[in-house]
């Protein structure tokens, strides 16, 4: 009979996320209505951990009183371009425009946003369901759709660059003995609920821009939380 591990979680000082805090990246996040609407926190735990314990660890994390206080009091591998003939961008990198339509309260005026939201358009099928469930895709989608106060880009590259910058800060890669690279971060998309069954991490998870993740580093025994809440205003941090 396997012994169930009990975990103790300790909040860590906010890390300097070099790529995310870059001045140019911050300017884009502000422009897209994202800055201030997502928060990243760090915790550590000392107990032994195996990957098959990841769901138990996640459950213990949100039930921990220290974690609950910290989360509630705070305010607020490679992304490759698809075939250039995919209909999303021109050879110049400019995003292909299309007639305006609204889906889930988002204005769709180009083929990039159509690829994300319009299941009837050909570009939607460029990515399989499994690919759309990857963490890097969620980041990319969050940036492209932006917040309510969002100024969209006319070219694709800024979205790709900011996606890669955020991904590099949040996902850890290690070298194995045979020099091959492997990702040591376990990514879990989560919806945490209180005793009344109401979701708070994220709040209103039915909105596609409200997303929450636990990023578990199995080597350093650290947990990074990533939470984005769709909002009308860019909140000051």
PDB file of C-alpha atoms in Angstrom:
ATOM      1  CA  UNK A   1       0.000   0.000   0.000  1.00  0.00           C
ATOM      2  CA  UNK A   2       1.448   3.336  -1.063  1.00  0.00           C
ATOM      3  CA  UNK A   3       1.781   6.030   1.592  1.00  0.00           C
ATOM      4  CA  UNK A   4      -0.008   9.250   0.700  1.00  0.00           C
ATOM      5  CA  UNK A   5       2.382  12.184   0.835  1.00  0.00           C
ATOM      6  CA  UNK A   6       1.528  15.299   2.801  1.00  0.00           C
ATOM      7  CA  UNK A   7       2.995  18.463   1.371  1.00  0.00           C
ATOM      8  CA  UNK A   8       4.077  21.687   3.034  1.00  0.00           C
ATOM      9  CA  UNK A   9       4.162  24.727   0.780  1.00  0.00           C
ATOM     10  CA  UNK A  10       6.251  27.843   1.334  1.00  0.00           C
ATOM     11  CA  UNK A  11       5.775  31.029  -0.723  1.00  0.00           C
ATOM     12  CA  UNK A  12       8.891  32.348  -2.423  1.00  0.00           C
ATOM     13  CA  UNK A  13       9.940  35.907  -3.110  1.00  0.00           C
ATOM     14  CA  UNK A  14       8.785  37.096  -6.520  1.00  0.00           C
ATOM     15  CA  UNK A  15      11.406  36.152  -9.087  1.00  0.00           C
ATOM     16  CA  UNK A  16      12.824  38.518 -11.662  1.00  0.00           C
ATOM     17  CA  UNK A  17      11.340  37.151 -14.862  1.00  0.00           C
ATOM     18  CA  UNK A  18      13.915  38.625 -17.213  1.00  0.00           C
ATOM     19  CA  UNK A  19      12.073  38.094 -20.472  1.00  0.00           C
ATOM     20  CA  UNK A  20       8.605  39.070 -19.266  1.00  0.00           C
ATOM     21  CA  UNK A  21       9.941  42.181 -17.490  1.00  0.00           C
ATOM     22  CA  UNK A  22      11.802  43.359 -20.578  1.00  0.00           C
ATOM     23  CA  UNK A  23      10.724  46.910 -21.454  1.00  0.00           C
ATOM     24  CA  UNK A  24       9.614  46.035 -24.987  1.00  0.00           C
ATOM     25  CA  UNK A  25       7.631  42.996 -23.795  1.00  0.00           C
ATOM     26  CA  UNK A  26       5.908  45.130 -21.160  1.00  0.00           C
ATOM     27  CA  UNK A  27       4.957  47.687 -23.811  1.00  0.00           C
ATOM     28  CA  UNK A  28       3.287  44.983 -25.900  1.00  0.00           C
ATOM     29  CA  UNK A  29       1.450  43.572 -22.859  1.00  0.00           C
ATOM     30  CA  UNK A  30       0.116  47.048 -22.099  1.00  0.00           C
ATOM     31  CA  UNK A  31      -0.888  47.617 -25.727  1.00  0.00           C
ATOM     32  CA  UNK A  32      -2.816  44.333 -25.807  1.00  0.00           C
ATOM     33  CA  UNK A  33      -4.640  44.985 -22.513  1.00  0.00           C
ATOM     34  CA  UNK A  34      -2.873  42.077 -20.795  1.00  0.00           C
ATOM     35  CA  UNK A  35      -0.516  43.786 -18.343  1.00  0.00           C
ATOM     36  CA  UNK A  36      -1.852  43.686 -14.806  1.00  0.00           C
ATOM     37  CA  UNK A  37      -4.486  41.082 -15.653  1.00  0.00           C
ATOM     38  CA  UNK A  38      -2.220  38.101 -15.045  1.00  0.00           C
ATOM     39  CA  UNK A  39      -0.213  37.199 -11.983  1.00  0.00           C
ATOM     40  CA  UNK A  40       2.662  34.777 -11.472  1.00  0.00           C
ATOM     41  CA  UNK A  41       3.572  33.453  -8.020  1.00  0.00           C
ATOM     42  CA  UNK A  42       6.151  30.995  -6.778  1.00  0.00           C
ATOM     43  CA  UNK A  43       6.075  28.334  -4.050  1.00  0.00           C
ATOM     44  CA  UNK A  44       8.325  25.525  -2.949  1.00  0.00           C
ATOM     45  CA  UNK A  45       7.786  22.177  -1.222  1.00  0.00           C
ATOM     46  CA  UNK A  46      10.318  19.796   0.321  1.00  0.00           C
ATOM     47  CA  UNK A  47       8.552  16.451   0.211  1.00  0.00           C
ATOM     48  CA  UNK A  48       9.430  13.699  -2.304  1.00  0.00           C
ATOM     49  CA  UNK A  49       7.582  13.977  -5.584  1.00  0.00           C
ATOM     50  CA  UNK A  50       6.886  11.662  -8.504  1.00  0.00           C
ATOM     51  CA  UNK A  51       5.134  12.711 -11.689  1.00  0.00           C
ATOM     52  CA  UNK A  52       2.257  10.308 -11.084  1.00  0.00           C
ATOM     53  CA  UNK A  53       1.509  12.286  -7.879  1.00  0.00           C
ATOM     54  CA  UNK A  54       0.861  15.493  -9.845  1.00  0.00           C
ATOM     55  CA  UNK A  55      -2.917  15.545  -9.330  1.00  0.00           C
ATOM     56  CA  UNK A  56      -2.608  14.805  -5.627  1.00  0.00           C
ATOM     57  CA  UNK A  57      -0.012  17.578  -5.370  1.00  0.00           C
ATOM     58  CA  UNK A  58      -2.341  20.018  -7.139  1.00  0.00           C
ATOM     59  CA  UNK A  59      -5.220  19.141  -4.817  1.00  0.00           C
ATOM     60  CA  UNK A  60      -3.015  19.521  -1.733  1.00  0.00           C
ATOM     61  CA  UNK A  61      -1.700  22.834  -3.050  1.00  0.00           C
ATOM     62  CA  UNK A  62      -5.110  24.486  -3.234  1.00  0.00           C
ATOM     63  CA  UNK A  63      -6.226  23.023   0.096  1.00  0.00           C
ATOM     64  CA  UNK A  64      -3.149  24.373   1.898  1.00  0.00           C
ATOM     65  CA  UNK A  65      -3.976  27.302   4.207  1.00  0.00           C
ATOM     66  CA  UNK A  66      -0.730  29.156   3.468  1.00  0.00           C
ATOM     67  CA  UNK A  67      -1.316  28.916  -0.266  1.00  0.00           C
ATOM     68  CA  UNK A  68      -4.941  30.029   0.084  1.00  0.00           C
ATOM     69  CA  UNK A  69      -3.953  33.152   1.994  1.00  0.00           C
ATOM     70  CA  UNK A  70      -1.221  34.006  -0.471  1.00  0.00           C
ATOM     71  CA  UNK A  71      -3.392  33.533  -3.553  1.00  0.00           C
ATOM     72  CA  UNK A  72      -6.348  35.423  -2.151  1.00  0.00           C
ATOM     73  CA  UNK A  73      -4.425  38.428  -0.813  1.00  0.00           C
ATOM     74  CA  UNK A  74      -2.319  39.082  -3.887  1.00  0.00           C
ATOM     75  CA  UNK A  75      -3.590  41.678  -6.416  1.00  0.00           C
ATOM     76  CA  UNK A  76      -4.121  40.852  -9.040  1.00  0.00           C
ATOM     77  CA  UNK A  77       9.203  23.375 -27.245  1.00  0.00           C
ATOM     78  CA  UNK A  78       9.300  26.074 -29.589  1.00  0.00           C
ATOM     79  CA  UNK A  79       6.659  28.050 -31.325  1.00  0.00           C
ATOM     80  CA  UNK A  80       7.116  27.358 -35.036  1.00  0.00           C
ATOM     81  CA  UNK A  81       5.419  29.210 -37.829  1.00  0.00           C
ATOM     82  CA  UNK A  82       3.092  27.107 -39.892  1.00  0.00           C
ATOM     83  CA  UNK A  83       3.326  26.830 -43.672  1.00  0.00           C
ATOM     84  CA  UNK A  84       3.590  30.420 -45.038  1.00  0.00           C
ATOM     85  CA  UNK A  85       0.787  29.508 -47.453  1.00  0.00           C
ATOM     86  CA  UNK A  86      -1.564  28.849 -44.552  1.00  0.00           C
ATOM     87  CA  UNK A  87      -3.699  31.912 -45.223  1.00  0.00           C
ATOM     88  CA  UNK A  88      -2.995  33.532 -41.841  1.00  0.00           C
ATOM     89  CA  UNK A  89      -0.112  35.788 -42.898  1.00  0.00           C
ATOM     90  CA  UNK A  90       1.224  37.220 -46.129  1.00  0.00           C
ATOM     91  CA  UNK A  91       4.864  36.630 -47.142  1.00  0.00           C
ATOM     92  CA  UNK A  92       5.695  39.985 -45.578  1.00  0.00           C
ATOM     93  CA  UNK A  93       4.495  38.745 -42.185  1.00  0.00           C
ATOM     94  CA  UNK A  94       1.400  40.942 -42.261  1.00  0.00           C
ATOM     95  CA  UNK A  95      -1.724  39.245 -40.923  1.00  0.00           C
ATOM     96  CA  UNK A  96      -4.400  38.563 -43.562  1.00  0.00           C
ATOM     97  CA  UNK A  97      -7.515  40.673 -43.024  1.00  0.00           C
ATOM     98  CA  UNK A  98     -11.070  39.430 -43.450  1.00  0.00           C
ATOM     99  CA  UNK A  99     -14.630  40.694 -43.065  1.00  0.00           C
ATOM    100  CA  UNK A 100     -15.580  41.639 -39.507  1.00  0.00           C
ATOM    101  CA  UNK A 101     -17.614  39.285 -37.377  1.00  0.00           C
ATOM    102  CA  UNK A 102     -18.046  38.707 -33.646  1.00  0.00           C
ATOM    103  CA  UNK A 103     -17.482  35.399 -31.844  1.00  0.00           C
ATOM    104  CA  UNK A 104     -17.786  35.057 -28.047  1.00  0.00           C
ATOM    105  CA  UNK A 105     -17.719  38.875 -27.792  1.00  0.00           C
ATOM    106  CA  UNK A 106     -14.387  39.106 -29.645  1.00  0.00           C
ATOM    107  CA  UNK A 107     -14.155  41.081 -32.878  1.00  0.00           C
ATOM    108  CA  UNK A 108     -12.729  38.857 -35.615  1.00  0.00           C
ATOM    109  CA  UNK A 109     -11.238  41.072 -38.328  1.00  0.00           C
ATOM    110  CA  UNK A 110      -8.336  38.930 -39.532  1.00  0.00           C
ATOM    111  CA  UNK A 111      -7.438  35.297 -40.175  1.00  0.00           C
ATOM    112  CA  UNK A 112      -5.252  35.005 -37.062  1.00  0.00           C
ATOM    113  CA  UNK A 113      -8.173  35.516 -34.686  1.00  0.00           C
ATOM    114  CA  UNK A 114     -10.347  33.431 -36.988  1.00  0.00           C
ATOM    115  CA  UNK A 115      -7.846  30.576 -36.601  1.00  0.00           C
ATOM    116  CA  UNK A 116      -8.371  30.797 -32.835  1.00  0.00           C
ATOM    117  CA  UNK A 117     -12.151  31.185 -32.688  1.00  0.00           C
ATOM    118  CA  UNK A 118     -13.976  30.499 -35.942  1.00  0.00           C
ATOM    119  CA  UNK A 119     -14.483  26.752 -36.286  1.00  0.00           C
ATOM    120  CA  UNK A 120     -16.005  27.265 -39.732  1.00  0.00           C
ATOM    121  CA  UNK A 121     -12.947  28.854 -41.331  1.00  0.00           C
ATOM    122  CA  UNK A 122     -10.222  26.726 -43.027  1.00  0.00           C
ATOM    123  CA  UNK A 123      -7.448  28.214 -40.864  1.00  0.00           C
ATOM    124  CA  UNK A 124      -9.025  26.775 -37.699  1.00  0.00           C
ATOM    125  CA  UNK A 125      -7.968  23.277 -38.783  1.00  0.00           C
ATOM    126  CA  UNK A 126      -4.271  24.183 -38.934  1.00  0.00           C
ATOM    127  CA  UNK A 127      -3.970  23.078 -35.291  1.00  0.00           C
ATOM    128  CA  UNK A 128      -5.232  19.823 -33.863  1.00  0.00           C
ATOM    129  CA  UNK A 129      -7.177  19.618 -30.601  1.00  0.00           C
ATOM    130  CA  UNK A 130      -4.101  18.329 -28.736  1.00  0.00           C
ATOM    131  CA  UNK A 131      -2.006  21.235 -30.008  1.00  0.00           C
ATOM    132  CA  UNK A 132      -4.640  23.713 -28.861  1.00  0.00           C
ATOM    133  CA  UNK A 133      -4.443  22.260 -25.348  1.00  0.00           C
ATOM    134  CA  UNK A 134      -0.701  22.897 -25.008  1.00  0.00           C
ATOM    135  CA  UNK A 135       0.435  25.605 -22.594  1.00  0.00           C
ATOM    136  CA  UNK A 136       2.274  27.568 -25.284  1.00  0.00           C
ATOM    137  CA  UNK A 137      -0.906  27.722 -27.379  1.00  0.00           C
ATOM    138  CA  UNK A 138      -2.862  29.109 -24.406  1.00  0.00           C
ATOM    139  CA  UNK A 139      -0.237  31.849 -23.972  1.00  0.00           C
ATOM    140  CA  UNK A 140      -0.345  32.693 -27.672  1.00  0.00           C
ATOM    141  CA  UNK A 141      -4.149  32.792 -27.682  1.00  0.00           C
ATOM    142  CA  UNK A 142      -4.223  34.946 -24.542  1.00  0.00           C
ATOM    143  CA  UNK A 143      -1.926  37.492 -26.182  1.00  0.00           C
ATOM    144  CA  UNK A 144      -3.657  37.566 -29.570  1.00  0.00           C
ATOM    145  CA  UNK A 145      -7.171  37.977 -28.141  1.00  0.00           C
ATOM    146  CA  UNK A 146      -5.937  40.363 -25.455  1.00  0.00           C
ATOM    147  CA  UNK A 147      -8.037  42.271 -22.971  1.00  0.00           C
ATOM    148  CA  UNK A 148     -11.005  44.551 -23.554  1.00  0.00           C
ATOM    149  CA  UNK A 149      -8.672  47.523 -24.079  1.00  0.00           C
ATOM    150  CA  UNK A 150      -6.631  45.815 -26.786  1.00  0.00           C
ATOM    151  CA  UNK A 151      -4.842  47.312 -29.780  1.00  0.00           C
ATOM    152  CA  UNK A 152      -4.322  44.475 -32.257  1.00  0.00           C
ATOM    153  CA  UNK A 153      -1.138  43.991 -34.276  1.00  0.00           C
ATOM    154  CA  UNK A 154      -1.060  44.009 -38.067  1.00  0.00           C
ATOM    155  CA  UNK A 155       1.917  41.632 -38.224  1.00  0.00           C
ATOM    156  CA  UNK A 156       2.411  38.232 -36.605  1.00  0.00           C
ATOM    157  CA  UNK A 157       5.956  38.496 -35.238  1.00  0.00           C
ATOM    158  CA  UNK A 158       5.249  40.503 -32.019  1.00  0.00           C
ATOM    159  CA  UNK A 159       2.806  37.816 -30.853  1.00  0.00           C
ATOM    160  CA  UNK A 160       5.371  35.080 -31.521  1.00  0.00           C
ATOM    161  CA  UNK A 161       8.199  36.938 -29.782  1.00  0.00           C
ATOM    162  CA  UNK A 162       6.202  37.690 -26.625  1.00  0.00           C
ATOM    163  CA  UNK A 163       4.871  34.111 -26.536  1.00  0.00           C
ATOM    164  CA  UNK A 164       8.406  32.723 -26.667  1.00  0.00           C
ATOM    165  CA  UNK A 165       9.617  35.219 -24.043  1.00  0.00           C
ATOM    166  CA  UNK A 166       6.894  34.235 -21.568  1.00  0.00           C
ATOM    167  CA  UNK A 167       7.344  30.536 -22.282  1.00  0.00           C
ATOM    168  CA  UNK A 168      11.111  30.739 -21.642  1.00  0.00           C
ATOM    169  CA  UNK A 169      10.526  32.386 -18.250  1.00  0.00           C
ATOM    170  CA  UNK A 170       7.904  29.870 -17.138  1.00  0.00           C
ATOM    171  CA  UNK A 171       9.098  26.523 -18.526  1.00  0.00           C
ATOM    172  CA  UNK A 172      12.439  25.005 -17.472  1.00  0.00           C
ATOM    173  CA  UNK A 173      14.619  22.895 -19.707  1.00  0.00           C
ATOM    174  CA  UNK A 174      17.430  20.646 -18.459  1.00  0.00           C
ATOM    175  CA  UNK A 175      20.229  18.683 -20.091  1.00  0.00           C
ATOM    176  CA  UNK A 176      20.300  14.935 -19.682  1.00  0.00           C
ATOM    177  CA  UNK A 177      23.482  12.891 -19.444  1.00  0.00           C
ATOM    178  CA  UNK A 178      23.358  12.201 -23.167  1.00  0.00           C
ATOM    179  CA  UNK A 179      23.212  16.017 -23.708  1.00  0.00           C
ATOM    180  CA  UNK A 180      19.629  15.831 -24.963  1.00  0.00           C
ATOM    181  CA  UNK A 181      17.333  18.577 -23.727  1.00  0.00           C
ATOM    182  CA  UNK A 182      14.169  17.753 -21.832  1.00  0.00           C
ATOM    183  CA  UNK A 183      11.458  19.837 -20.191  1.00  0.00           C
ATOM    184  CA  UNK A 184      11.451  19.425 -16.405  1.00  0.00           C
ATOM    185  CA  UNK A 185       8.255  21.427 -15.895  1.00  0.00           C
ATOM    186  CA  UNK A 186       4.943  19.599 -15.525  1.00  0.00           C
ATOM    187  CA  UNK A 187       2.069  21.778 -16.730  1.00  0.00           C
ATOM    188  CA  UNK A 188      -1.415  21.363 -15.250  1.00  0.00           C
ATOM    189  CA  UNK A 189      -4.373  23.469 -16.274  1.00  0.00           C
ATOM    190  CA  UNK A 190      -6.528  23.804 -13.166  1.00  0.00           C
ATOM    191  CA  UNK A 191      -9.846  25.131 -11.922  1.00  0.00           C
ATOM    192  CA  UNK A 192      -9.862  25.498  -8.135  1.00  0.00           C
ATOM    193  CA  UNK A 193     -13.195  25.820  -6.318  1.00  0.00           C
ATOM    194  CA  UNK A 194     -14.076  26.942  -2.806  1.00  0.00           C
ATOM    195  CA  UNK A 195     -16.241  25.094  -0.281  1.00  0.00           C
ATOM    196  CA  UNK A 196     -19.374  26.384  -2.046  1.00  0.00           C
ATOM    197  CA  UNK A 197     -18.242  24.916  -5.340  1.00  0.00           C
ATOM    198  CA  UNK A 198     -17.548  28.328  -6.858  1.00  0.00           C
ATOM    199  CA  UNK A 199     -14.441  28.656  -9.017  1.00  0.00           C
ATOM    200  CA  UNK A 200     -11.829  31.196  -7.896  1.00  0.00           C
ATOM    201  CA  UNK A 201      -8.694  30.073  -9.775  1.00  0.00           C
ATOM    202  CA  UNK A 202      -9.612  31.215 -12.300  1.00  0.00           C
ATOM    203  CA  UNK A 203     -12.847  33.073 -11.611  1.00  0.00           C
ATOM    204  CA  UNK A 204     -15.513  32.429 -14.276  1.00  0.00           C
ATOM    205  CA  UNK A 205     -13.597  29.670 -16.120  1.00  0.00           C
ATOM    206  CA  UNK A 206     -16.296  29.561 -18.804  1.00  0.00           C
ATOM    207  CA  UNK A 207     -14.646  32.621 -20.355  1.00  0.00           C
ATOM    208  CA  UNK A 208     -11.892  31.359 -22.637  1.00  0.00           C
ATOM    209  CA  UNK A 209      -9.465  34.101 -21.534  1.00  0.00           C
ATOM    210  CA  UNK A 210      -9.763  33.166 -17.852  1.00  0.00           C
ATOM    211  CA  UNK A 211      -7.049  30.532 -17.432  1.00  0.00           C
ATOM    212  CA  UNK A 212      -5.099  29.079 -14.512  1.00  0.00           C
ATOM    213  CA  UNK A 213      -2.075  26.787 -14.509  1.00  0.00           C
ATOM    214  CA  UNK A 214       0.233  25.079 -12.040  1.00  0.00           C
ATOM    215  CA  UNK A 215       3.768  24.708 -13.376  1.00  0.00           C
ATOM    216  CA  UNK A 216       5.547  22.047 -11.317  1.00  0.00           C
ATOM    217  CA  UNK A 217       9.322  21.737 -11.485  1.00  0.00           C
ATOM    218  CA  UNK A 218      10.038  18.151 -10.506  1.00  0.00           C
ATOM    219  CA  UNK A 219      13.770  18.863 -10.079  1.00  0.00           C
ATOM    220  CA  UNK A 220      13.761  21.936  -7.820  1.00  0.00           C
ATOM    221  CA  UNK A 221      10.422  21.109  -6.127  1.00  0.00           C
ATOM    222  CA  UNK A 222       8.975  24.488  -7.029  1.00  0.00           C
ATOM    223  CA  UNK A 223       5.464  25.395  -8.134  1.00  0.00           C
ATOM    224  CA  UNK A 224       4.743  28.454 -10.242  1.00  0.00           C
ATOM    225  CA  UNK A 225       1.154  29.612 -10.551  1.00  0.00           C
ATOM    226  CA  UNK A 226      -0.009  31.402 -13.689  1.00  0.00           C
ATOM    227  CA  UNK A 227      -3.409  33.075 -13.580  1.00  0.00           C
ATOM    228  CA  UNK A 228      -5.012  35.345 -16.173  1.00  0.00           C
ATOM    229  CA  UNK A 229      -8.367  37.037 -15.684  1.00  0.00           C
ATOM    230  CA  UNK A 230      -9.986  38.832 -18.602  1.00  0.00           C
ATOM    231  CA  UNK A 231     -10.619  42.409 -17.557  1.00  0.00           C
ATOM    232  CA  UNK A 232     -11.644  45.819 -18.790  1.00  0.00           C
ATOM    233  CA  UNK A 233      -8.764  47.661 -17.208  1.00  0.00           C
ATOM    234  CA  UNK A 234      -5.053  47.061 -16.866  1.00  0.00           C
ATOM    235  CA  UNK A 235      -4.588  46.741 -13.119  1.00  0.00           C
ATOM    236  CA  UNK A 236      -1.483  48.208 -11.514  1.00  0.00           C
ATOM    237  CA  UNK A 237       0.758  45.623  -9.872  1.00  0.00           C
TER     238      UNK A 237
END
